[in-house]
Tab-separated table of C-alpha atoms in Angstrom:
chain	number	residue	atom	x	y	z
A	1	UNK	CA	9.455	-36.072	20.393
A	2	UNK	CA	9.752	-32.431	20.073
A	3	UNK	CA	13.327	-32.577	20.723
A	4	UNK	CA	13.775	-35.712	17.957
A	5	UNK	CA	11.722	-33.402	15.387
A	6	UNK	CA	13.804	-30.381	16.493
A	7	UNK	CA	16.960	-31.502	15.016
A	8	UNK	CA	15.810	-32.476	12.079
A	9	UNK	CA	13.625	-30.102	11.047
A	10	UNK	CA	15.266	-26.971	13.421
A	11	UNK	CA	11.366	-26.337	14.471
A	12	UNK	CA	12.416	-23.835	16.879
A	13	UNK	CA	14.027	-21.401	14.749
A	14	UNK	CA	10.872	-21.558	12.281
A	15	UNK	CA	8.938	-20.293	15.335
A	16	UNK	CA	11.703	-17.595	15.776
A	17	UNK	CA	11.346	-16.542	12.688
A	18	UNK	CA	8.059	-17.175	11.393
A	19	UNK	CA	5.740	-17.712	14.258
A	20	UNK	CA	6.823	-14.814	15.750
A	21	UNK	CA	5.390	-12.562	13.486
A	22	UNK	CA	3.877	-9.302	14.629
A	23	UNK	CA	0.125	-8.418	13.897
A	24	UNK	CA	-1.450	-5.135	14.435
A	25	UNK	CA	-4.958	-5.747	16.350
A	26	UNK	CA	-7.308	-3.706	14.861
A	27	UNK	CA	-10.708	-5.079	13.587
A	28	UNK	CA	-10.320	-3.571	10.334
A	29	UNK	CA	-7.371	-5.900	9.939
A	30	UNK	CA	-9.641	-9.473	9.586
A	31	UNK	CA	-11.271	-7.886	6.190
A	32	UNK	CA	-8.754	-10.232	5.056
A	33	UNK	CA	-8.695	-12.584	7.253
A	34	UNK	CA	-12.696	-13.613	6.179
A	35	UNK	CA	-11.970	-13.222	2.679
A	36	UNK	CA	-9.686	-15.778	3.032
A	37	UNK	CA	-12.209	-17.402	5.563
A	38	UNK	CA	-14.819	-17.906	2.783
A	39	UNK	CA	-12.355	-19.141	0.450
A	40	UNK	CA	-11.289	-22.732	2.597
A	41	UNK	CA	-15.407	-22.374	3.648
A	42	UNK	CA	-15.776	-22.390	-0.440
A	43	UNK	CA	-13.576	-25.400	-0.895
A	44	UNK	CA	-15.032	-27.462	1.765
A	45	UNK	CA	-18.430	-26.756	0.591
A	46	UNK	CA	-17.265	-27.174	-2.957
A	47	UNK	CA	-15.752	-30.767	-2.022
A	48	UNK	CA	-19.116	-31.836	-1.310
A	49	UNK	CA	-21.118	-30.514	-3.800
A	50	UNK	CA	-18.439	-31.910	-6.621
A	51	UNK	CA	-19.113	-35.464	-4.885
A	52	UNK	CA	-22.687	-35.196	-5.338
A	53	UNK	CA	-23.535	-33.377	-8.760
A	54	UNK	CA	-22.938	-34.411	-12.572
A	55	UNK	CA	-22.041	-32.318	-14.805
A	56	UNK	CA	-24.027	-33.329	-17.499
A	57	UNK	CA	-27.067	-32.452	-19.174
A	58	UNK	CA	-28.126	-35.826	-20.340
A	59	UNK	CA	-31.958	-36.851	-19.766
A	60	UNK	CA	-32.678	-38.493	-16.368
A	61	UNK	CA	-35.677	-38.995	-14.524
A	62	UNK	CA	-36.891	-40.481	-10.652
A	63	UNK	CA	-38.417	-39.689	-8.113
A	64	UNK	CA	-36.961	-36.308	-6.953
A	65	UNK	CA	-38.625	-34.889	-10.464
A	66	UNK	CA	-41.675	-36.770	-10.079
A	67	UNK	CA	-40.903	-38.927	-12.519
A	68	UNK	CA	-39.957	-36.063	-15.725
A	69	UNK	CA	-37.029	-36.205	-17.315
A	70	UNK	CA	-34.823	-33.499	-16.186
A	71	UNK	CA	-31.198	-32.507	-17.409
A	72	UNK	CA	-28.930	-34.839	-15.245
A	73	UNK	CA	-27.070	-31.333	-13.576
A	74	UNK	CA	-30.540	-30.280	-12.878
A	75	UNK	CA	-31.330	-33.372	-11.169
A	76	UNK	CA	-28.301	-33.322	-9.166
A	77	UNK	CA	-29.495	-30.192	-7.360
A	78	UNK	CA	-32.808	-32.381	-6.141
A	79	UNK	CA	-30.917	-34.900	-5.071
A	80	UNK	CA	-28.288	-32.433	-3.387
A	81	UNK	CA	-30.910	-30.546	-1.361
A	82	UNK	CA	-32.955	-34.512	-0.503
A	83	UNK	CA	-29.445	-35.436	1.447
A	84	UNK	CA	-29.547	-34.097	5.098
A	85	UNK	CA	-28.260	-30.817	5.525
A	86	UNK	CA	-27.597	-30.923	1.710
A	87	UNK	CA	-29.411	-27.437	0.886
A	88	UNK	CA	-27.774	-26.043	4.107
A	89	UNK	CA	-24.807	-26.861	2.345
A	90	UNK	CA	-25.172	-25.939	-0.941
A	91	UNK	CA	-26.312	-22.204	0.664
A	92	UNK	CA	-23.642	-22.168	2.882
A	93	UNK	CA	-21.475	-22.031	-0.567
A	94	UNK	CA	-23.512	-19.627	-2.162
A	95	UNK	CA	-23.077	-17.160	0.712
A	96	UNK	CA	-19.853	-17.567	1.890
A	97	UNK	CA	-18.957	-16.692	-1.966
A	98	UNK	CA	-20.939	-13.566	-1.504
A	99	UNK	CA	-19.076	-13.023	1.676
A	100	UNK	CA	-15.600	-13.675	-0.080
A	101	UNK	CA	-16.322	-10.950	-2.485
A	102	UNK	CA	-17.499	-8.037	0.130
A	103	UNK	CA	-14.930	-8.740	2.471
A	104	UNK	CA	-12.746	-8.493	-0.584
A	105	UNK	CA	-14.408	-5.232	-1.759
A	106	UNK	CA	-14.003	-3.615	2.047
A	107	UNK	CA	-10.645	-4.977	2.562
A	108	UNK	CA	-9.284	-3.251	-1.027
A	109	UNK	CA	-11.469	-0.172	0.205
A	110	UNK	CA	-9.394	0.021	3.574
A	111	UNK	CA	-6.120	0.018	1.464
A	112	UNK	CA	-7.158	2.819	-0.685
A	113	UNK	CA	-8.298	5.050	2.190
A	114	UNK	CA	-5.584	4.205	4.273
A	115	UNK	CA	-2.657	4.564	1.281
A	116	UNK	CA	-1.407	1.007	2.373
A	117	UNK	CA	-1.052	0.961	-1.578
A	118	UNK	CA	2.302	2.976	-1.841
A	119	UNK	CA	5.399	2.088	-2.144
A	120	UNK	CA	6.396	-0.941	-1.327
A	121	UNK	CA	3.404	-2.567	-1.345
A	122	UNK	CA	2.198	-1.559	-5.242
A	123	UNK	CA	2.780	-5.225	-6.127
A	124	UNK	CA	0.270	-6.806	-3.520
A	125	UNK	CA	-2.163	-4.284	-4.638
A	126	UNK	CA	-2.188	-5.270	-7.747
A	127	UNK	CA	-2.186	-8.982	-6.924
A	128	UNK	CA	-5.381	-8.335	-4.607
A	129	UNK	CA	-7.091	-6.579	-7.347
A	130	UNK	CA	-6.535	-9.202	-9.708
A	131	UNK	CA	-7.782	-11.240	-6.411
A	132	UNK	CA	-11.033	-9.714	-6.104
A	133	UNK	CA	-11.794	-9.666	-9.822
A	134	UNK	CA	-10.480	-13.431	-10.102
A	135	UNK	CA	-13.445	-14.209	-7.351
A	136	UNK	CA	-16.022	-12.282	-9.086
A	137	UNK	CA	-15.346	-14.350	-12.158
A	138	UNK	CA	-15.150	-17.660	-10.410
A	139	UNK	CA	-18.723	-16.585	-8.928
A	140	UNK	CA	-19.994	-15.741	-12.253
A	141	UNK	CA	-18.611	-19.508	-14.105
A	142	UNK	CA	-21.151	-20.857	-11.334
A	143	UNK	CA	-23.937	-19.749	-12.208
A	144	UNK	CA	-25.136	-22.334	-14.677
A	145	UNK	CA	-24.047	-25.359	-13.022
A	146	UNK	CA	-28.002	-25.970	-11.479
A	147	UNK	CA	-29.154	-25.454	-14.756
A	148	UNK	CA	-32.314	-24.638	-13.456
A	149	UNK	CA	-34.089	-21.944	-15.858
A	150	UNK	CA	-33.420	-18.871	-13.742
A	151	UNK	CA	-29.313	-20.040	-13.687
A	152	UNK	CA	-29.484	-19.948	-17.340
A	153	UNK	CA	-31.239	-17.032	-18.061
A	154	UNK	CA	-28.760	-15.243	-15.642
A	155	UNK	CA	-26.047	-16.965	-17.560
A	156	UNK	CA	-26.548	-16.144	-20.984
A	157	UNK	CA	-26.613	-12.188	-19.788
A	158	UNK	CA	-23.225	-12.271	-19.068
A	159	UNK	CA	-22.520	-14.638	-22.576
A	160	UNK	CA	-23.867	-12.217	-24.515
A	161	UNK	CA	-22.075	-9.149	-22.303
A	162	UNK	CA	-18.664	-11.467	-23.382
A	163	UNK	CA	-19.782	-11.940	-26.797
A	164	UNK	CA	-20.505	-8.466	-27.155
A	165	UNK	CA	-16.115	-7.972	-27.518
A	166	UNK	CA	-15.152	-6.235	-30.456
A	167	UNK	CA	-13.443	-9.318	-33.223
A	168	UNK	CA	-12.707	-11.622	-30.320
A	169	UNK	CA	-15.329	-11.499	-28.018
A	170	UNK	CA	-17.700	-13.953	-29.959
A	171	UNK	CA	-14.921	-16.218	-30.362
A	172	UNK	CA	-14.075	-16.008	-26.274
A	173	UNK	CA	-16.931	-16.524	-25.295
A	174	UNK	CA	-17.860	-19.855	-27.516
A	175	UNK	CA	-14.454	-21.288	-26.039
A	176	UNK	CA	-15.531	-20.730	-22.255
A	177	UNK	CA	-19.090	-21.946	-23.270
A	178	UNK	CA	-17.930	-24.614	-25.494
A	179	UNK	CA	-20.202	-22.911	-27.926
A	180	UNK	CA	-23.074	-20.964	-27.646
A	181	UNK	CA	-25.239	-20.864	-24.551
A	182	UNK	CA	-28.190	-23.329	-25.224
A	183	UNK	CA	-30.391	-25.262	-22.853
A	184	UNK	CA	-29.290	-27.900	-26.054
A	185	UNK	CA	-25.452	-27.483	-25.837
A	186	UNK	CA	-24.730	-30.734	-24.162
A	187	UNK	CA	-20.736	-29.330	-23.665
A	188	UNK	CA	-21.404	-26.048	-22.390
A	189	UNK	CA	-21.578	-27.799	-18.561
A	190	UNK	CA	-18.829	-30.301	-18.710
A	191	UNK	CA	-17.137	-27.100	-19.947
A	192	UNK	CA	-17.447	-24.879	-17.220
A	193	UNK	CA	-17.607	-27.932	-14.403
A	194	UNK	CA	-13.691	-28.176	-14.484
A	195	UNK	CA	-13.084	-24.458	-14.933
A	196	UNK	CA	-15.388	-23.526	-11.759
A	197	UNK	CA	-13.731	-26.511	-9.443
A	198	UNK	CA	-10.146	-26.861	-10.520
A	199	UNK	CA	-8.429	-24.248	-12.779
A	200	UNK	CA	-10.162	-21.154	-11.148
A	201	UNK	CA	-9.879	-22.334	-7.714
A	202	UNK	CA	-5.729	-23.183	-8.503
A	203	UNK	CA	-5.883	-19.650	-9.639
A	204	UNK	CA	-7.116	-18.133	-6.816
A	205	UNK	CA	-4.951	-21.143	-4.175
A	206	UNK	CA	-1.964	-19.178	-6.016
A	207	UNK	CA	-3.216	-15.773	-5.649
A	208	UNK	CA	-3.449	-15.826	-2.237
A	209	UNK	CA	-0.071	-17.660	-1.300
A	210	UNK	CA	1.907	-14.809	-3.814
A	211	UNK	CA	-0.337	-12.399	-1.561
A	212	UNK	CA	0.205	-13.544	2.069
A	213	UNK	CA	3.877	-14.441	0.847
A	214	UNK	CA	4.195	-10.746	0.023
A	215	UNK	CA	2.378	-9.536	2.645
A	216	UNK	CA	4.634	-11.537	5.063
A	217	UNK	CA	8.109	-10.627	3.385
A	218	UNK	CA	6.920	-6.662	4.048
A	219	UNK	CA	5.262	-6.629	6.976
A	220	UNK	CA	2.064	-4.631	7.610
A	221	UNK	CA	1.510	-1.233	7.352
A	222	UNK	CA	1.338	0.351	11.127
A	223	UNK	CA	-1.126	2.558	12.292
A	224	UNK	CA	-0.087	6.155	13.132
A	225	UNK	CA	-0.202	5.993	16.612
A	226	UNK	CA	2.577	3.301	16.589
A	227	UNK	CA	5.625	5.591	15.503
A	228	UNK	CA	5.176	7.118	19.039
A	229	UNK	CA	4.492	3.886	21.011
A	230	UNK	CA	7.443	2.142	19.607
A	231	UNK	CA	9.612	4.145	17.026
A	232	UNK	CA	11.429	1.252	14.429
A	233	UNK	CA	9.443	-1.534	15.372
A	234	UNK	CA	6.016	-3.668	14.306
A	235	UNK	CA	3.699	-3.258	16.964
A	236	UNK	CA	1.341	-5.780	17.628
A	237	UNK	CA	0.935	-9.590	18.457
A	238	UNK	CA	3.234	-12.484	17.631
A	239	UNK	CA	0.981	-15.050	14.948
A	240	UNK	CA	1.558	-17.681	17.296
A	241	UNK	CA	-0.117	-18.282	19.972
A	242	UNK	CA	-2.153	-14.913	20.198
A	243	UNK	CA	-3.341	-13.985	16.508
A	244	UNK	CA	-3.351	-17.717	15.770
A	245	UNK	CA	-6.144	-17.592	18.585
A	246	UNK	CA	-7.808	-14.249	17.688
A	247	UNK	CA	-8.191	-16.068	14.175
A	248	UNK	CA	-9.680	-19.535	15.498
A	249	UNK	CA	-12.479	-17.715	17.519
A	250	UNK	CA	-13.090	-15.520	14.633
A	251	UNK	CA	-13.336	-18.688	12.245
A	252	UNK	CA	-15.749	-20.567	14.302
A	253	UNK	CA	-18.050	-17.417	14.501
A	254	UNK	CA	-17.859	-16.670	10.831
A	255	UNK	CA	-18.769	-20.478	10.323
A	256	UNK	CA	-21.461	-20.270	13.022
A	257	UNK	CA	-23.148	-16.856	11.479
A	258	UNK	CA	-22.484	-17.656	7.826
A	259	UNK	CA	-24.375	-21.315	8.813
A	260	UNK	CA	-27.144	-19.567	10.333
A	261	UNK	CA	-27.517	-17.280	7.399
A	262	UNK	CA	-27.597	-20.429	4.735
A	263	UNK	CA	-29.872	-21.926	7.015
A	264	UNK	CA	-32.462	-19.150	7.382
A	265	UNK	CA	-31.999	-18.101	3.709
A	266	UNK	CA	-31.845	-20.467	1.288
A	267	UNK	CA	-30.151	-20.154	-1.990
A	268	UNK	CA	-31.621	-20.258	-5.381
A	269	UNK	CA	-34.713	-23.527	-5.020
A	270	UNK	CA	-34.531	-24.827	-8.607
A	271	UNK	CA	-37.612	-26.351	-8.292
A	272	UNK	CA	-39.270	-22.527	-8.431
A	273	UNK	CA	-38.041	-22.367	-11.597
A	274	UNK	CA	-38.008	-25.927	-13.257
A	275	UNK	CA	-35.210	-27.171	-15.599
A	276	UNK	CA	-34.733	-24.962	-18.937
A	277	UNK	CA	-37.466	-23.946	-21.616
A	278	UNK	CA	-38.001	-21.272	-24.000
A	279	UNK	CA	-39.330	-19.336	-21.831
A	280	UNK	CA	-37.138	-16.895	-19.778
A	281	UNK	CA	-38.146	-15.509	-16.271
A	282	UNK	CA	-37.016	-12.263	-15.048
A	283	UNK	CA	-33.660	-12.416	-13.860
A	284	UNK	CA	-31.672	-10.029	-12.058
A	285	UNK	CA	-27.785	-10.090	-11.476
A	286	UNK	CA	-26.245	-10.791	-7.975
A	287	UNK	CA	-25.360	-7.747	-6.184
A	288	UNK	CA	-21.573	-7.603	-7.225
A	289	UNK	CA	-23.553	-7.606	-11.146
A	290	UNK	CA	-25.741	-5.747	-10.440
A	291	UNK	CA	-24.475	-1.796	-11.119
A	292	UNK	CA	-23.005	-3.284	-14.572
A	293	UNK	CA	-26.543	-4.263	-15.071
A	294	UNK	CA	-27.422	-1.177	-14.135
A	295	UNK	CA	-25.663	0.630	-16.637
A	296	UNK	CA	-26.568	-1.305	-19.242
A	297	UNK	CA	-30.147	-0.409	-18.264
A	298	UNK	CA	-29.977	3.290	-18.842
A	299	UNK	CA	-27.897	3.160	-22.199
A	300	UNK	CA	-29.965	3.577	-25.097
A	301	UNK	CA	-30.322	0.593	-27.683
A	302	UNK	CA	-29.418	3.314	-30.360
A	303	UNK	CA	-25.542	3.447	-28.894
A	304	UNK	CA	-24.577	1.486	-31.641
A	305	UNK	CA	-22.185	1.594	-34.341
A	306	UNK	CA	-19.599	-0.703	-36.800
A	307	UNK	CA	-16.091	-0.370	-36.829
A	308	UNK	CA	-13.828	-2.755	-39.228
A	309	UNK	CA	-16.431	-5.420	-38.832
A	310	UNK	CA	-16.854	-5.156	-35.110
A	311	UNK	CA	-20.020	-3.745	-33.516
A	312	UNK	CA	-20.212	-1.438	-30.154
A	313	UNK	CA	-22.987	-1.381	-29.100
A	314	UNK	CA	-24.911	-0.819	-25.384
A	315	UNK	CA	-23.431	-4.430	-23.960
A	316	UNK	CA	-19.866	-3.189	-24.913
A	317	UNK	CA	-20.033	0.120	-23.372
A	318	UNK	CA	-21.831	-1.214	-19.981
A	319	UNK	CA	-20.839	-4.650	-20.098
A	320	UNK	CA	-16.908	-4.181	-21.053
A	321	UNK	CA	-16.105	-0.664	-21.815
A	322	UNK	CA	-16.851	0.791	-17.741
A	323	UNK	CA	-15.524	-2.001	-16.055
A	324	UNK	CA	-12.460	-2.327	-17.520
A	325	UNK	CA	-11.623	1.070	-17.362
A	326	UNK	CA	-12.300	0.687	-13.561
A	327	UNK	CA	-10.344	-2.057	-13.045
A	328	UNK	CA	-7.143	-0.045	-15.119
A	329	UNK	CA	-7.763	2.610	-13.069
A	330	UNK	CA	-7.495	0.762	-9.813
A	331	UNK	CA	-3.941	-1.124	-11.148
A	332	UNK	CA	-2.799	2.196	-11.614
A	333	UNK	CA	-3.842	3.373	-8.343
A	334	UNK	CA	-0.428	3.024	-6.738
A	335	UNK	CA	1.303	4.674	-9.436
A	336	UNK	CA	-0.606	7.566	-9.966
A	337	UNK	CA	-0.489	8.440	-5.565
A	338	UNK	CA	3.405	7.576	-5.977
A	339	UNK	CA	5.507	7.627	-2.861
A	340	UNK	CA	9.307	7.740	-3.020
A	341	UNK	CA	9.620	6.895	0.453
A	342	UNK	CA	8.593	3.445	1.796
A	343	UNK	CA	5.144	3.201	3.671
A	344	UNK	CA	5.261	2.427	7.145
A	345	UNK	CA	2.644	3.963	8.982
A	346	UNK	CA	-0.982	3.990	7.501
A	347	UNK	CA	-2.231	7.341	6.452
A	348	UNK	CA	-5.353	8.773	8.018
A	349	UNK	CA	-8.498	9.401	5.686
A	350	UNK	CA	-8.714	12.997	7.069
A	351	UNK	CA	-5.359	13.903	5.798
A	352	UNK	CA	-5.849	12.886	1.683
A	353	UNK	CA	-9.224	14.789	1.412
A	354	UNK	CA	-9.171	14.060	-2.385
A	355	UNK	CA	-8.236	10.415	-2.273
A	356	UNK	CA	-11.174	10.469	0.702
A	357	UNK	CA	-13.309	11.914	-1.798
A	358	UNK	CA	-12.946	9.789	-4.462
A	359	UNK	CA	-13.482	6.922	-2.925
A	360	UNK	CA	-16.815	8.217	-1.300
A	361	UNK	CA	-17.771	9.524	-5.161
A	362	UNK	CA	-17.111	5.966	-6.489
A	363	UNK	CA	-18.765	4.355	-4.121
A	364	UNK	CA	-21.899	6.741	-4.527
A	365	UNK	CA	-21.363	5.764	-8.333
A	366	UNK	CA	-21.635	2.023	-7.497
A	367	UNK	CA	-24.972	2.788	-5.338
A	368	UNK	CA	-26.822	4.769	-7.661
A	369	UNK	CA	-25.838	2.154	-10.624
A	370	UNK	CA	-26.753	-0.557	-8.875
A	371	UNK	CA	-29.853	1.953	-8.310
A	372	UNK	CA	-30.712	1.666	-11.660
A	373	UNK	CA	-30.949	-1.871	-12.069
A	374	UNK	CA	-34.345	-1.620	-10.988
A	375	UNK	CA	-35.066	0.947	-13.439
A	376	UNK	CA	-38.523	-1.119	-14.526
A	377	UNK	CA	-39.314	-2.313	-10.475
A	378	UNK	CA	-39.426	1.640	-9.514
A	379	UNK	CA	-40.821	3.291	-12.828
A	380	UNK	CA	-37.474	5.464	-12.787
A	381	UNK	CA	-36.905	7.525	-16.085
A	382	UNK	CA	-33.311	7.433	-17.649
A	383	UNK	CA	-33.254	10.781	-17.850
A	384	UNK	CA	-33.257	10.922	-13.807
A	385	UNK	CA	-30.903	7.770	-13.705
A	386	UNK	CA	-28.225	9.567	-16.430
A	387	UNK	CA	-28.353	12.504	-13.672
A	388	UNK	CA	-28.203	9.358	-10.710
A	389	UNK	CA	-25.351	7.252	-12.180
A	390	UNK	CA	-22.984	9.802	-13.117
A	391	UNK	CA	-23.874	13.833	-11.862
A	392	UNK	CA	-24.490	12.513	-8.242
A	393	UNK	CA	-21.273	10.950	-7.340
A	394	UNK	CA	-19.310	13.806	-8.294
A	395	UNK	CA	-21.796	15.908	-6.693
A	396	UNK	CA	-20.864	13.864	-3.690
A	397	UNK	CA	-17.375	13.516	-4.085
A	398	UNK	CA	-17.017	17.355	-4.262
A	399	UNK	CA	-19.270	18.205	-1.271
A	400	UNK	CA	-17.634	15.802	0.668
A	401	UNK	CA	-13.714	17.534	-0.126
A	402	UNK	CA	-15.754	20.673	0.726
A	403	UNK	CA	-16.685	19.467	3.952
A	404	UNK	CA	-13.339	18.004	5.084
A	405	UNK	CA	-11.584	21.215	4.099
A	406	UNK	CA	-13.978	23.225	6.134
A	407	UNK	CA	-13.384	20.256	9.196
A	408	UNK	CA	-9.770	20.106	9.063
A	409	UNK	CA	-9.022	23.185	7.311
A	410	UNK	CA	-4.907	23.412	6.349
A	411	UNK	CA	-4.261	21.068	9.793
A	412	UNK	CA	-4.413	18.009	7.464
A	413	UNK	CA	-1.437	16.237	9.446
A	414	UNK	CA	-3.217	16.756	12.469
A	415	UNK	CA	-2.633	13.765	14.557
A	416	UNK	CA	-5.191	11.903	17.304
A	417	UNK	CA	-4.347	11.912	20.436
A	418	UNK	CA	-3.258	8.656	21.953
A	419	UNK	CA	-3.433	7.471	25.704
A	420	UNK	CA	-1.867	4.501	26.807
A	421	UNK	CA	-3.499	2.446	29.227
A	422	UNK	CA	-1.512	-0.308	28.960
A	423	UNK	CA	1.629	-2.490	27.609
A	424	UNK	CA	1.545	-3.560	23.975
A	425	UNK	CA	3.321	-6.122	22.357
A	426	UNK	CA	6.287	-5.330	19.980
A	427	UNK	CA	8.536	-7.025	17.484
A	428	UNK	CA	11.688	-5.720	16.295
A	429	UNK	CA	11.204	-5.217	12.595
């Protein structure tokens, strides 16, 4: 048989060639590897829940409500969580799309301190950022789908955040929404339904082939210890049958600890917060929201001013204004560290002591802002939080170059030293 598919299909030189693929083992490596992970977890998950929910909000009523009429989305979340292991499910979903988005965040964070960015590899860079902000907003168009009051609440934040746009935002925002944000807008669901479970998802299906495509075409970026084991070649494992392996066991435990978690900690119960009403609980932002929310927090209401018939105000500055001048500023990330010659070995932290402090200043900046989203829970002032968000992570950023120089002083190409105990496994490049 395999000699019958062999001809016809010339199987074994796809193995030569493809199969045969060297991977560097290093656990930093799988970052990716679970963000892609969560995604097929996502779409499995997502399969289910699409077979079981309607997205409508028409009146229905049974047993699973107790006999009220609920909005027929609503209802679909009872009836959902009634099935068995339905609300193991549905949490499974709802963390393995937090997952997606860390491992993400920590697999972008491992290219920037590592300067896997540079040249050649600006392109994938920019297709993983547009990756990791893709997810975020594929998260976000989720939100309202239980419309449950909480999922609503949350929901018209970030309406009004897009709304908030200077001459188009309104407009935007009304087209994702199919109008304004209403527990009465009967289109605003069957609007985002599609848009959660089919276009974003294509999106993100052809995201991640243009990255792995990429990623495959260039090969990975070495660590530095492999120029000496084996000078011109990739160092590592072939994909088949070794990382193929390493990546089967490492499936089954993320599905094994990622089902635990959904089990033990169950997402979002709608029926703690009942189907929509004019009232509106306190809501607070998942944690990948939550230093935007933060921000908007300790911006004064009086930020506010008209322009040619637009208004900026605090929801443009916090809302749109900051994170889009972080994203630009990540794009440009390989451009602005430009490298003439191509990339082949990954660069140790220890030897970029201001790209090392950078990152550690914008991550203090993302602490301390999502710090100030409970700005009311801790009594903090925003006088304290101003100094927080935005003196502390340069603070930080500056202490920590400080403290590298003194480390490492001028010996920044210092190299580790590296003892082989073994025989690796190498692939001509």
């Amino acid at each position: 048989m395999y000699q019958w598919l062999d001809d016809r299909l010339s199987i074994g030189k796809l193995y030569a060639k493809a199969f045969r693929k060297a991977f560097p083992v290093h656990h930093s490596f799988f970052l990716g590897e679970i963000t892609l992970f969560s995604f097929v977890t996502l779409v499995l998950t997502g399969i289910f829940l699409t077979l079981n929910y309607e997205p409508s909000i028409r009146p229905v009523s049974g047993s699973l409500s107790g006999g009220q009429e609920v909005p027929a989305a609503y209802y679909s979340i009872l009836y959902i969580d009634s099935l068995p292991f339905g609300a193991v499910i549905r949490s499974l979903h709802h963390w393995a799309a937090h997952i997606m988005i860390a491992a993400a965040f920590l697999h972008m964070l491992r290219i920037h301190l590592t300067g896997a960015y540079k040249n050649p590899r600006e392109l994938n860079w920019i297709v993983g950022v547009f990756l990791l902000v893709l997810a975020i907003i594929t998260a976000f168009t989720g939100y309202a789908l239980p419309f449950d009051n909480y999922a609503l609440t949350a929901t018209k934040i970030g309406y009004e955040i897009g709304a908030a746009a200077p001459w188009v935002g309104k407009l935007l925002s009304d087209i994702l929404f199919a109008g304004e944000l209403s527990p009465t807008n009967t289109q605003t669901i069957p609007r985002l339904f599609p848009i959660h479970v089919l276009w974003l998802p294509l999106a993100l299906i052809a995201l991640i082939g243009a990255h792995l495509t990429i990623m495959i075409k260039q090969k990975h970026t070495q660590p530095k210890y492999a120029e000496k084991v084996a000078p011109g070649k990739i160092v590592g494992v072939p994909l088949f049958p070794q990382q193929a392996a390493m990546m089967g066991i490492l499936f089954l435990v993320y599905i094994a600890v990622t089902t635990f978690i959904a089990g033990a900690f169950l997402a979002h119960p709608v029926q703690a917060f009942g189907p929509p009403t004019a009232n509106t609980p306190a809501v607070k932002p998942d944690w990948y929201f939550m230093w935007i929310y933060g921000i908007l927090q300790i911006i004064p209401a009086n930020w506010r001013f008209e322009f040619l018939g637009a208004t900026f105000g605090p929801q443009f500055w916090g809302g749109i204004l900051v994170p889009t001048v972080i994203i630009l500023g990540a794009l440009a990330i390989p451009f602005l560290d430009y490298s003439k010659e191509k990339q082949r070995y990954l660069e140790l932290p220890s030897q970029h002591p201001f790209r090392t402090s950078f990152v550690v200043g914008m991550l203090m900046f993302y602490i301390m802002s999502t710090l100030a989203g409970y700005k009311v829970d801790l009594g903090l002032s925003n006088g304290l939080l101003w100094v927080l968000v935005f003196i502390v992570p340069i603070v930080t950023g500056v202490v920590c170059y400080i403290i590298m120089k003194a480390i490492y002083g001028k010996d920044w190409n210092r190299e580790p030293e590296i003892k082989l105990t073994g025989k690796g496994s190498a692939a001509d490049d």
